[in-house]
XYZ file of C-alpha atoms in Angstrom:
608
model
C -7.305 -73.193 0.052
C -8.777 -69.671 0.182
C -9.214 -67.862 3.430
C -11.077 -64.881 1.864
C -10.710 -61.228 2.790
C -9.642 -60.333 6.340
C -12.424 -58.985 8.525
C -12.879 -55.208 8.645
C -12.509 -53.520 11.984
C -15.684 -51.563 12.858
C -15.324 -47.819 12.606
C -15.920 -47.204 16.294
C -12.992 -49.475 17.163
C -10.518 -48.075 14.590
C -7.591 -46.079 15.968
C -7.208 -42.666 14.387
C -3.787 -42.508 12.730
C -2.972 -38.822 13.160
C 0.389 -38.983 11.395
C -1.224 -40.498 8.297
C -4.474 -38.493 8.142
C -3.600 -35.016 9.430
C -0.895 -34.249 6.804
C -3.598 -34.786 4.165
C -5.516 -31.879 5.665
C -2.376 -29.760 5.477
C -2.281 -30.464 1.739
C -6.006 -29.702 1.430
C -5.577 -26.367 3.186
C -2.583 -25.517 0.987
C -4.513 -26.338 -2.180
C -7.385 -24.078 -1.098
C -5.319 -20.959 -0.411
C -3.094 -21.522 -3.454
C -6.204 -21.859 -5.626
C -7.598 -18.595 -4.240
C -4.303 -16.834 -4.974
C -4.278 -18.217 -8.513
C -7.806 -16.880 -9.022
C -6.784 -13.452 -7.706
C -3.782 -13.346 -10.045
C -5.995 -14.385 -12.962
C -8.533 -11.662 -12.239
C -5.811 -9.021 -12.031
C -4.064 -10.208 -15.205
C -5.832 -7.806 -17.650
C -4.964 -4.775 -15.542
C -1.411 -6.038 -15.094
C -0.985 -6.540 -18.848
C -2.236 -2.999 -19.499
C 0.366 -1.711 -17.037
C 3.054 -3.684 -18.876
C 2.018 -2.214 -22.236
C 2.088 1.293 -20.775
C 5.512 0.603 -19.230
C 4.279 1.247 -15.712
C 4.720 -2.264 -14.327
C 7.863 -3.215 -12.398
C 9.666 0.049 -13.101
C 10.749 -0.202 -9.454
C 12.095 -3.746 -9.689
C 15.754 -2.774 -9.236
C 15.277 0.387 -7.220
C 15.989 4.051 -7.835
C 18.103 4.741 -10.917
C 20.676 7.460 -11.597
C 21.130 8.021 -15.326
C 23.848 10.669 -14.773
C 22.793 13.116 -17.437
C 21.555 10.568 -19.951
C 19.267 12.130 -22.546
C 15.664 11.018 -22.112
C 14.121 9.132 -25.009
C 11.112 10.565 -26.749
C 7.894 8.711 -26.053
C 5.679 10.398 -28.612
C 5.659 7.281 -30.786
C 4.169 5.189 -27.983
C 0.681 6.610 -28.396
C -1.870 3.990 -27.408
C -5.507 4.977 -27.308
C -8.087 2.739 -25.611
C -9.861 0.292 -27.863
C -13.620 0.801 -28.211
C -15.733 -1.694 -26.281
C -18.970 -3.296 -27.336
C -22.179 -2.195 -25.662
C -22.592 -5.629 -24.079
C -19.108 -5.586 -22.543
C -19.643 -2.037 -21.257
C -22.978 -3.020 -19.718
C -21.474 -6.144 -18.102
C -18.515 -4.165 -16.753
C -20.894 -1.542 -15.364
C -22.969 -4.150 -13.555
C -19.866 -5.793 -12.081
C -18.527 -2.422 -10.931
C -21.849 -1.583 -9.318
C -21.969 -4.907 -7.463
C -18.297 -4.617 -6.521
C -18.894 -1.219 -4.952
C -20.584 -2.986 -2.031
C -17.189 -4.469 -1.151
C -15.812 -0.966 -0.561
C -17.914 -0.294 2.537
C -15.655 0.210 5.535
C -17.317 -0.297 8.961
C -16.238 1.937 11.823
C -13.531 0.552 14.101
C -12.650 -2.484 11.958
C -9.887 -1.045 9.802
C -10.956 -3.231 6.870
C -13.508 -2.846 4.113
C -16.167 -5.443 3.371
C -14.041 -7.120 0.697
C -11.113 -7.526 3.083
C -13.430 -8.743 5.826
C -14.753 -11.435 3.484
C -11.191 -12.515 2.641
C -10.211 -12.747 6.324
C -13.446 -14.495 7.321
C -13.013 -17.002 4.501
C -9.435 -17.678 5.567
C -10.297 -18.247 9.241
C -13.292 -20.385 8.245
C -11.037 -22.539 6.072
C -8.570 -22.988 8.933
C -11.325 -23.906 11.405
C -12.971 -26.361 9.007
C -9.674 -28.102 8.252
C -9.013 -28.405 12.000
C -12.385 -29.759 13.124
C -13.790 -31.839 10.232
C -13.597 -35.567 11.117
C -10.945 -34.963 13.756
C -11.123 -36.529 17.288
C -9.542 -33.433 18.783
C -10.323 -34.243 22.410
C -8.450 -37.534 22.292
C -5.866 -36.566 19.669
C -5.539 -32.807 18.986
C -2.636 -33.198 16.563
C -4.714 -31.943 13.597
C -4.743 -28.409 15.015
C -0.949 -28.491 15.383
C -0.491 -29.706 11.815
C -2.702 -26.872 10.528
C -0.796 -24.312 12.585
C 2.441 -25.419 10.922
C 0.821 -25.399 7.447
C 0.220 -21.652 7.755
C 3.921 -20.760 7.864
C 4.083 -20.096 4.074
C 0.992 -17.853 4.173
C 2.307 -15.786 7.084
C 5.639 -15.105 5.366
C 4.308 -14.701 1.827
C 2.181 -11.740 2.923
C 4.789 -10.296 5.300
C 7.799 -9.814 3.013
C 8.216 -6.457 1.292
C 9.357 -8.046 -1.978
C 7.079 -11.001 -2.576
C 6.369 -13.025 -5.693
C 2.682 -12.282 -5.220
C 3.215 -8.501 -5.427
C 5.092 -8.979 -8.691
C 2.241 -11.049 -10.149
C -0.572 -8.767 -9.004
C 1.097 -5.686 -10.451
C 1.273 -2.016 -9.404
C -0.518 -0.944 -6.256
C -0.442 -4.355 -4.562
C 2.654 -4.031 -2.417
C 3.228 -5.432 1.027
C 1.371 -2.524 2.617
C -1.859 -3.547 0.860
C -1.470 -7.275 1.589
C -0.190 -7.064 5.146
C -3.658 -7.454 6.661
C -3.667 -11.075 5.419
C -0.339 -11.604 7.173
C -1.877 -10.440 10.444
C -4.936 -12.648 10.118
C -2.865 -15.642 8.995
C -0.848 -15.202 12.190
C -4.104 -15.277 14.142
C -5.153 -18.405 12.276
C -1.856 -20.006 13.267
C -2.513 -18.892 16.840
C -5.940 -20.593 16.793
C -4.420 -23.875 15.663
C -1.580 -23.716 18.192
C -3.882 -22.851 21.119
C -6.344 -25.666 20.309
C -3.476 -28.131 19.913
C -1.604 -27.055 23.043
C -4.616 -26.538 25.327
C -6.141 -29.952 24.581
C -2.813 -31.752 25.053
C -2.275 -29.977 28.372
C -5.812 -31.006 29.374
C -5.068 -34.641 28.526
C -1.831 -34.564 30.488
C -3.624 -33.164 33.513
C -6.471 -35.662 33.194
C -4.127 -38.661 33.118
C -1.622 -37.204 35.612
C 1.201 -36.989 33.058
C 4.032 -34.525 33.500
C 3.688 -31.643 31.046
C 7.405 -30.782 30.999
C 8.787 -34.296 31.378
C 10.200 -34.745 27.865
C 11.735 -32.619 25.148
C 8.620 -32.874 22.980
C 6.291 -31.526 25.675
C 8.754 -28.920 26.920
C 9.549 -27.546 23.467
C 5.832 -27.528 22.616
C 4.964 -25.424 25.658
C 7.869 -23.094 24.843
C 6.695 -22.704 21.240
C 3.149 -21.930 22.384
C 4.424 -19.350 24.881
C 6.550 -17.641 22.200
C 3.597 -17.548 19.809
C 1.319 -16.068 22.474
C 3.902 -13.354 23.122
C 4.139 -12.679 19.377
C 0.390 -12.202 19.103
C 0.185 -9.926 22.143
C 3.028 -7.714 20.920
C 1.410 -7.508 17.479
C -1.782 -5.887 18.746
C -2.359 -2.418 17.378
C -1.602 -0.427 20.579
C 1.832 -2.083 20.781
C 2.551 -1.359 17.118
C 1.318 2.213 17.427
C 3.150 3.327 20.575
C 6.201 1.036 20.631
C 6.858 0.306 16.957
C 10.641 -0.052 17.103
C 10.400 -2.396 20.100
C 7.618 -4.328 18.372
C 9.677 -4.698 15.185
C 12.853 -6.026 16.807
C 10.989 -8.372 19.155
C 8.847 -9.585 16.260
C 11.911 -10.720 14.317
C 13.645 -12.318 17.294
C 10.531 -14.109 18.535
C 9.816 -15.614 15.113
C 13.337 -17.034 15.023
C 12.762 -18.493 18.496
C 9.392 -19.884 17.349
C 11.007 -21.607 14.365
C 13.632 -23.243 16.578
C 11.240 -24.446 19.279
C 8.758 -25.821 16.730
C 11.522 -27.799 14.990
C 12.532 -29.272 18.372
C 8.881 -30.048 19.096
C 8.101 -32.058 15.957
C 9.953 -33.519 12.998
C 6.988 -32.620 10.771
C 7.793 -28.890 10.943
C 10.933 -28.524 8.768
C 9.233 -29.133 5.368
C 6.880 -26.206 6.084
C 9.703 -23.913 7.160
C 11.624 -24.100 3.880
C 9.081 -22.020 1.843
C 9.134 -19.157 4.403
C 12.932 -19.208 4.327
C 12.807 -18.990 0.521
C 10.335 -16.057 0.670
C 12.480 -14.260 3.213
C 15.668 -14.961 1.242
C 14.113 -13.480 -1.917
C 13.034 -10.433 0.073
C 16.542 -9.862 1.461
C 18.111 -10.355 -1.987
C 15.745 -7.852 -3.628
C 16.257 -5.330 -0.851
C 20.028 -5.561 -1.268
C 19.565 -4.830 -4.981
C 17.428 -1.794 -4.129
C 19.575 -0.260 -1.411
C 21.087 3.077 -2.386
C 23.301 5.514 -0.485
C 22.457 8.992 -1.771
C 23.179 12.626 -1.027
C 20.149 14.537 0.167
C 19.113 17.948 1.457
C 16.840 18.713 4.383
C 14.635 21.796 4.049
C 12.829 22.837 7.263
C 9.680 24.507 5.947
C 8.316 25.086 9.446
C 8.268 23.320 12.793
C 5.782 20.747 11.481
C 7.197 19.797 8.067
C 10.651 18.896 6.792
C 11.152 18.431 3.070
C 13.780 15.921 1.949
C 15.295 16.128 -1.523
C 17.250 13.044 -2.604
C 19.508 14.113 -5.447
C 20.192 12.533 -8.851
C 17.250 10.141 -9.039
C 16.219 9.726 -12.674
C 13.982 6.672 -12.626
C 13.077 3.386 -11.056
C 10.066 4.796 -9.221
C 6.616 6.299 -9.750
C 4.915 9.200 -8.026
C 2.884 8.008 -5.061
C 5.154 5.108 -4.192
C 7.029 5.122 -0.904
C 10.540 4.319 0.199
C 11.955 3.278 3.530
C 14.487 5.941 4.411
C 17.401 6.057 6.842
C 18.781 9.528 7.462
C 22.282 9.508 8.940
C 22.007 12.117 11.680
C 22.628 12.160 15.428
C 23.411 8.449 15.570
C 19.976 7.374 14.278
C 21.430 5.070 11.613
C 19.355 2.028 12.607
C 15.934 3.640 12.161
C 14.178 3.446 8.803
C 10.809 5.065 8.171
C 8.402 4.930 5.216
C 7.990 8.237 3.373
C 5.875 8.790 0.269
C 7.429 10.106 -2.941
C 5.728 13.418 -3.742
C 7.124 13.811 -7.260
C 7.182 11.946 -10.540
C 10.377 10.847 -12.354
C 12.149 13.708 -14.173
C 11.217 12.407 -17.621
C 7.578 13.393 -17.015
C 7.638 15.530 -13.855
C 6.427 19.124 -13.920
C 9.092 20.006 -11.321
C 12.453 21.261 -12.631
C 14.793 18.898 -10.787
C 16.212 15.383 -10.763
C 15.347 14.925 -7.104
C 13.007 12.661 -5.235
C 10.826 14.882 -3.067
C 9.708 13.595 0.339
C 7.794 15.257 3.145
C 8.333 14.265 6.791
C 5.467 15.563 8.946
C 6.266 15.774 12.666
C 4.303 12.885 14.203
C 6.700 10.843 16.348
C 10.135 10.828 17.948
C 12.082 10.329 14.705
C 10.327 13.026 12.656
C 10.505 15.435 15.605
C 14.248 14.815 16.015
C 14.723 15.219 12.238
C 12.872 18.557 12.272
C 14.928 19.858 15.219
C 18.172 18.791 13.556
C 17.206 20.370 10.216
C 16.187 23.662 11.832
C 19.305 23.869 14.019
C 21.662 23.048 11.149
C 19.832 25.368 8.774
C 20.190 28.245 11.247
C 23.888 27.510 11.679
C 24.590 27.190 7.941
C 22.498 30.190 6.922
C 24.661 32.409 9.081
C 27.835 31.445 7.244
C 27.097 29.582 4.019
C 25.384 31.444 1.184
C 24.924 29.955 -2.243
C 27.132 32.067 -4.508
C 25.089 31.339 -7.597
C 21.711 32.725 -6.612
C 22.224 34.100 -3.148
C 19.715 31.711 -1.597
C 20.282 30.023 1.703
C 21.395 26.443 1.384
C 19.574 23.454 2.771
C 21.062 20.991 5.225
C 23.188 18.353 3.428
C 22.899 14.778 4.716
C 23.399 11.257 3.462
C 20.520 8.805 3.342
C 19.976 5.123 2.652
C 17.050 4.378 0.332
C 15.213 1.043 0.431
C 12.559 0.689 -2.232
C 10.411 1.985 -3.756
C 7.320 0.036 -2.725
C 3.575 0.246 -3.164
C 2.029 2.842 -5.403
C -1.388 3.443 -6.900
C -3.368 0.465 -8.176
C -5.158 2.719 -10.692
C -3.729 4.116 -13.890
C -5.237 7.585 -13.716
C -4.699 8.058 -17.426
C -7.420 5.495 -18.152
C -10.139 7.731 -16.641
C -11.478 11.029 -17.911
C -12.059 12.442 -14.425
C -9.754 12.195 -11.420
C -10.487 13.205 -7.835
C -7.423 13.368 -5.576
C -8.238 13.879 -1.893
C -5.739 14.159 0.954
C -5.868 14.785 4.649
C -2.842 16.457 6.238
C 0.462 14.833 5.280
C -1.399 12.469 2.961
C -0.871 15.176 0.351
C 2.545 13.675 -0.433
C 0.759 10.714 -2.030
C -1.784 12.692 -4.037
C 0.824 15.304 -5.020
C 3.001 12.564 -6.503
C 0.022 11.237 -8.492
C -0.888 14.763 -9.640
C 2.649 15.463 -10.832
C 2.643 12.138 -12.676
C -0.659 12.492 -14.533
C -0.238 16.192 -15.393
C 3.301 15.528 -16.615
C 2.126 12.654 -18.788
C -0.451 14.936 -20.367
C 1.369 18.279 -20.596
C 4.961 17.163 -21.167
C 4.557 14.033 -23.298
C 1.375 15.027 -25.128
C -0.705 12.045 -23.958
C 1.900 9.736 -25.466
C 0.318 6.607 -23.971
C -3.255 7.530 -24.750
C -4.112 9.280 -21.478
C -7.830 10.123 -21.415
C -7.857 12.432 -18.377
C -9.638 15.743 -19.041
C -10.313 17.142 -15.582
C -8.743 16.801 -12.159
C -9.983 17.990 -8.783
C -7.252 18.208 -6.134
C -8.685 18.338 -2.599
C -6.521 18.955 0.450
C -7.863 19.097 4.004
C -5.441 20.816 6.426
C -5.462 22.362 9.894
C -4.095 25.824 9.123
C -3.458 28.174 6.235
C 0.273 27.928 6.803
C 0.273 24.272 5.706
C -0.310 25.399 2.129
C 3.255 26.736 2.107
C 4.612 23.184 2.512
C 4.190 22.455 -1.182
C 3.350 25.803 -2.766
C 6.227 25.753 -5.332
C 5.253 22.267 -6.454
C 1.562 23.108 -6.771
C 2.417 26.276 -8.712
C 4.637 24.361 -11.154
C 1.988 21.693 -11.743
C -0.778 24.282 -12.179
C 1.313 26.175 -14.761
C 2.033 22.933 -16.648
C -1.671 22.025 -16.716
C -2.476 25.474 -18.154
C -0.125 25.026 -21.108
C -1.819 25.491 -24.492
C -2.769 22.183 -25.992
C -2.886 20.273 -22.696
C -6.681 20.011 -22.778
C -6.789 19.625 -19.013
C -9.068 21.263 -16.441
C -7.291 21.296 -13.066
C -8.820 22.736 -9.880
C -7.448 22.975 -6.340
C -9.777 22.951 -3.333
C -8.098 23.597 0.013
C -10.164 23.080 3.163
C -8.858 24.563 6.417
C -10.402 22.954 9.502
C -9.340 25.342 12.286
C -10.632 28.879 12.852
C -7.193 30.448 12.983
C -6.101 33.764 11.555
C -5.626 33.374 7.794
C -2.048 33.766 6.678
C -0.814 34.719 3.220
C -2.477 32.375 0.737
C -0.255 31.749 -2.311
C -1.719 32.711 -5.695
C -2.004 29.211 -7.158
C -4.143 29.217 -10.334
C -7.635 27.708 -10.029
C -7.355 27.355 -6.239
C -10.220 27.847 -3.810
C -9.609 27.993 -0.032
C -12.507 27.320 2.338
C -12.610 27.319 6.148
C -14.607 24.142 6.802
C -14.226 20.402 7.019
C -15.309 18.838 3.710
C -17.699 15.950 3.214
C -16.090 13.560 0.776
C -19.488 12.098 -0.065
C -20.824 15.491 -1.152
C -17.594 16.353 -2.986
C -17.660 13.094 -4.908
C -21.369 13.358 -5.665
C -20.940 16.869 -7.095
C -17.804 15.864 -8.961
C -19.482 12.842 -10.566
C -22.595 14.837 -11.460
C -20.676 17.749 -12.994
C -20.890 18.226 -16.761
C -18.271 20.906 -17.373
C -16.749 20.817 -20.851
C -13.319 22.068 -21.767
C -13.926 25.052 -23.985
C -12.348 28.411 -24.668
C -15.152 30.161 -22.733
C -14.642 28.005 -19.640
C -10.902 28.508 -19.795
C -11.396 32.265 -19.833
C -13.780 32.121 -16.867
C -11.302 30.039 -14.854
C -8.457 32.431 -15.648
C -6.402 29.955 -17.658
C -4.315 30.883 -20.660
C -6.136 30.967 -23.978
C -4.827 29.006 -26.956
C -2.270 31.032 -28.891
C -2.857 29.586 -32.340
C -5.417 27.786 -34.454
C -3.592 24.495 -33.885
C -3.585 25.071 -30.127
C -7.283 25.875 -30.278
C -7.932 22.649 -32.117
C -5.917 20.602 -29.629
C -7.443 22.382 -26.614
C -11.027 21.849 -27.586
C -10.877 18.379 -29.077
C -12.462 15.445 -27.281
C -14.213 17.331 -24.447
C -15.172 15.484 -21.337
C -17.959 13.073 -22.250
C -19.104 12.357 -18.713
C -18.859 8.603 -19.368
C -15.116 8.036 -19.354
C -14.870 6.873 -15.759
C -13.927 8.501 -12.479
C -10.813 7.649 -10.473
C -10.780 8.520 -6.775
C -7.530 8.437 -4.800
C -7.574 9.331 -1.113
C -4.739 9.425 1.410
C -4.478 10.409 5.026
C -5.671 9.268 8.453
C -7.767 6.136 8.776
C -11.050 7.988 9.355
C -10.416 10.064 6.212
C -9.833 7.049 3.961
C -12.756 5.187 5.549
C -14.978 8.122 4.597
C -13.635 7.883 1.040
C -14.422 4.151 0.930
C -17.987 4.699 2.071
C -18.487 7.713 -0.207
C -17.433 5.757 -3.304
C -19.514 2.739 -2.245
C -22.615 4.916 -1.807
C -22.188 6.914 -5.020
C -21.139 3.946 -7.135
C -24.403 2.108 -6.478
C -26.403 4.746 -8.329
C -23.918 6.646 -10.497
C -21.378 4.039 -11.592
C -22.922 3.087 -14.921
C -23.794 6.668 -15.839
C -20.258 8.008 -15.443
C -18.480 4.934 -16.801
C -17.445 3.468 -13.459
C -15.920 4.822 -10.252
C -12.609 3.279 -9.161
C -10.975 3.805 -5.772
C -7.500 3.604 -4.288
C -6.667 4.663 -0.731
C -3.486 5.052 1.277
C -3.892 4.881 5.040
C -1.204 6.073 7.429
C -1.722 3.657 10.317
C 0.339 1.025 12.099
């Protein structure tokens, strides 16, 4: 006897099974963001592979290296010139670069460019859609809670300093460039938690149920309160004015949030294991990179303290940064990011095995460091004189090095023209890049096929005295660029923004000092439109050394700047300075990109 199929319950009378349906949306959300990451890694793969071939990828994987007098290997046999491209591929690349330049626009007051805004908007839209689609949130707001928990891996993946993603994306994509996604993922988690908690509190009030009657409700309210406090303390004013307090509370509150969420629901632990793995990898890699080194403090003036970390032969690139602890006056628990202003000794134009850092007086730590360096230097200079050359000694200290991190996402050697622009202390970044590219050209003879023929170094400062901060380094690099056979046209443009009395300006070759605030848009437009060739006549006009032999003449004049080999723009400094660079490149690239072979941009912003 057959009874047939059981009757189907009408949709309007079906009970929504949150614990069966909502986890599916967690998986959907995870698939979406993982797919986007996979696409990003795929798009960056060609550039990453080029960095691997040029031995510039992951040189910092195990931290700063001390070779202890090891002889450097010759790299002249590594010559690798760019392969010629077809006209179709060049045209397609030009069109893509021109369209991509729109993504560089940086609106005022946002702190993100258009490309980053699209990423953040897409992320929040994905979170909102996964929360609200086919979800009876008023009666059962569990979906929002499930989606809040599902964002744990995203928040930690983009927060750790040593992440798998940074390794896959390659140079120039460190935590400092990806941290904005961490912030917006935290806000996405906050949206889910607030919707989940607010609607459940509403239901409890509507049906006269005690909100804190059971462990589940009590731990849920506690978790929501901790998350709200996390978000409030993560706002920019708190990070800017109370960074140390923000940092310590951030760590402690996330631990408290983990614990309260696990008490609140048994569905949380599976989503906590990936963040723990990300954080564990970060701690392990940082332990591998920690170094205790001898260093010397050099107080240049009351606004700048140079730090030389001795016996550092490799494991870093110019323009990267390290987190530094200087053991002085009991400040052993404070670490601060400082940019490396020199290239590794194997290619550097500077005659030392030191890492050069510059600490500009901006906050309590840098001010205390400057006072300590000046006081100790005065005390030592009165009694301790270097017997070898009679020069006053610096201030010896010990430091802990964590890193390096970050770096430039562009290989400057792939472009014929390079514009390096810095505002104030941002010069440490561009100086490190300048030392690197000039050293690769002048010292190794373009061993890896460097195409760079001309470099414009722009520095915007407040007073003439700031030039003295890095005068020896600029002089050494300028002399290296002027070596016969280098085939490099290097110019320095210093812009002084205050109408103060001019002090002694050092005689750096090819340097022009102007009392005005520059327009990066005009500078870039003129730089891209320039058609200066490297020739013996131009070298004589600029005051550079003439070739000393027929072979030098041949090397100096070969392959002049074609005007179509691409332009690389690197800018560092305050947020308004780098925003101007973003908008300048976006505006110029729309009309000039194809003509000059593409304009690429990398910026370093010093902001919390």
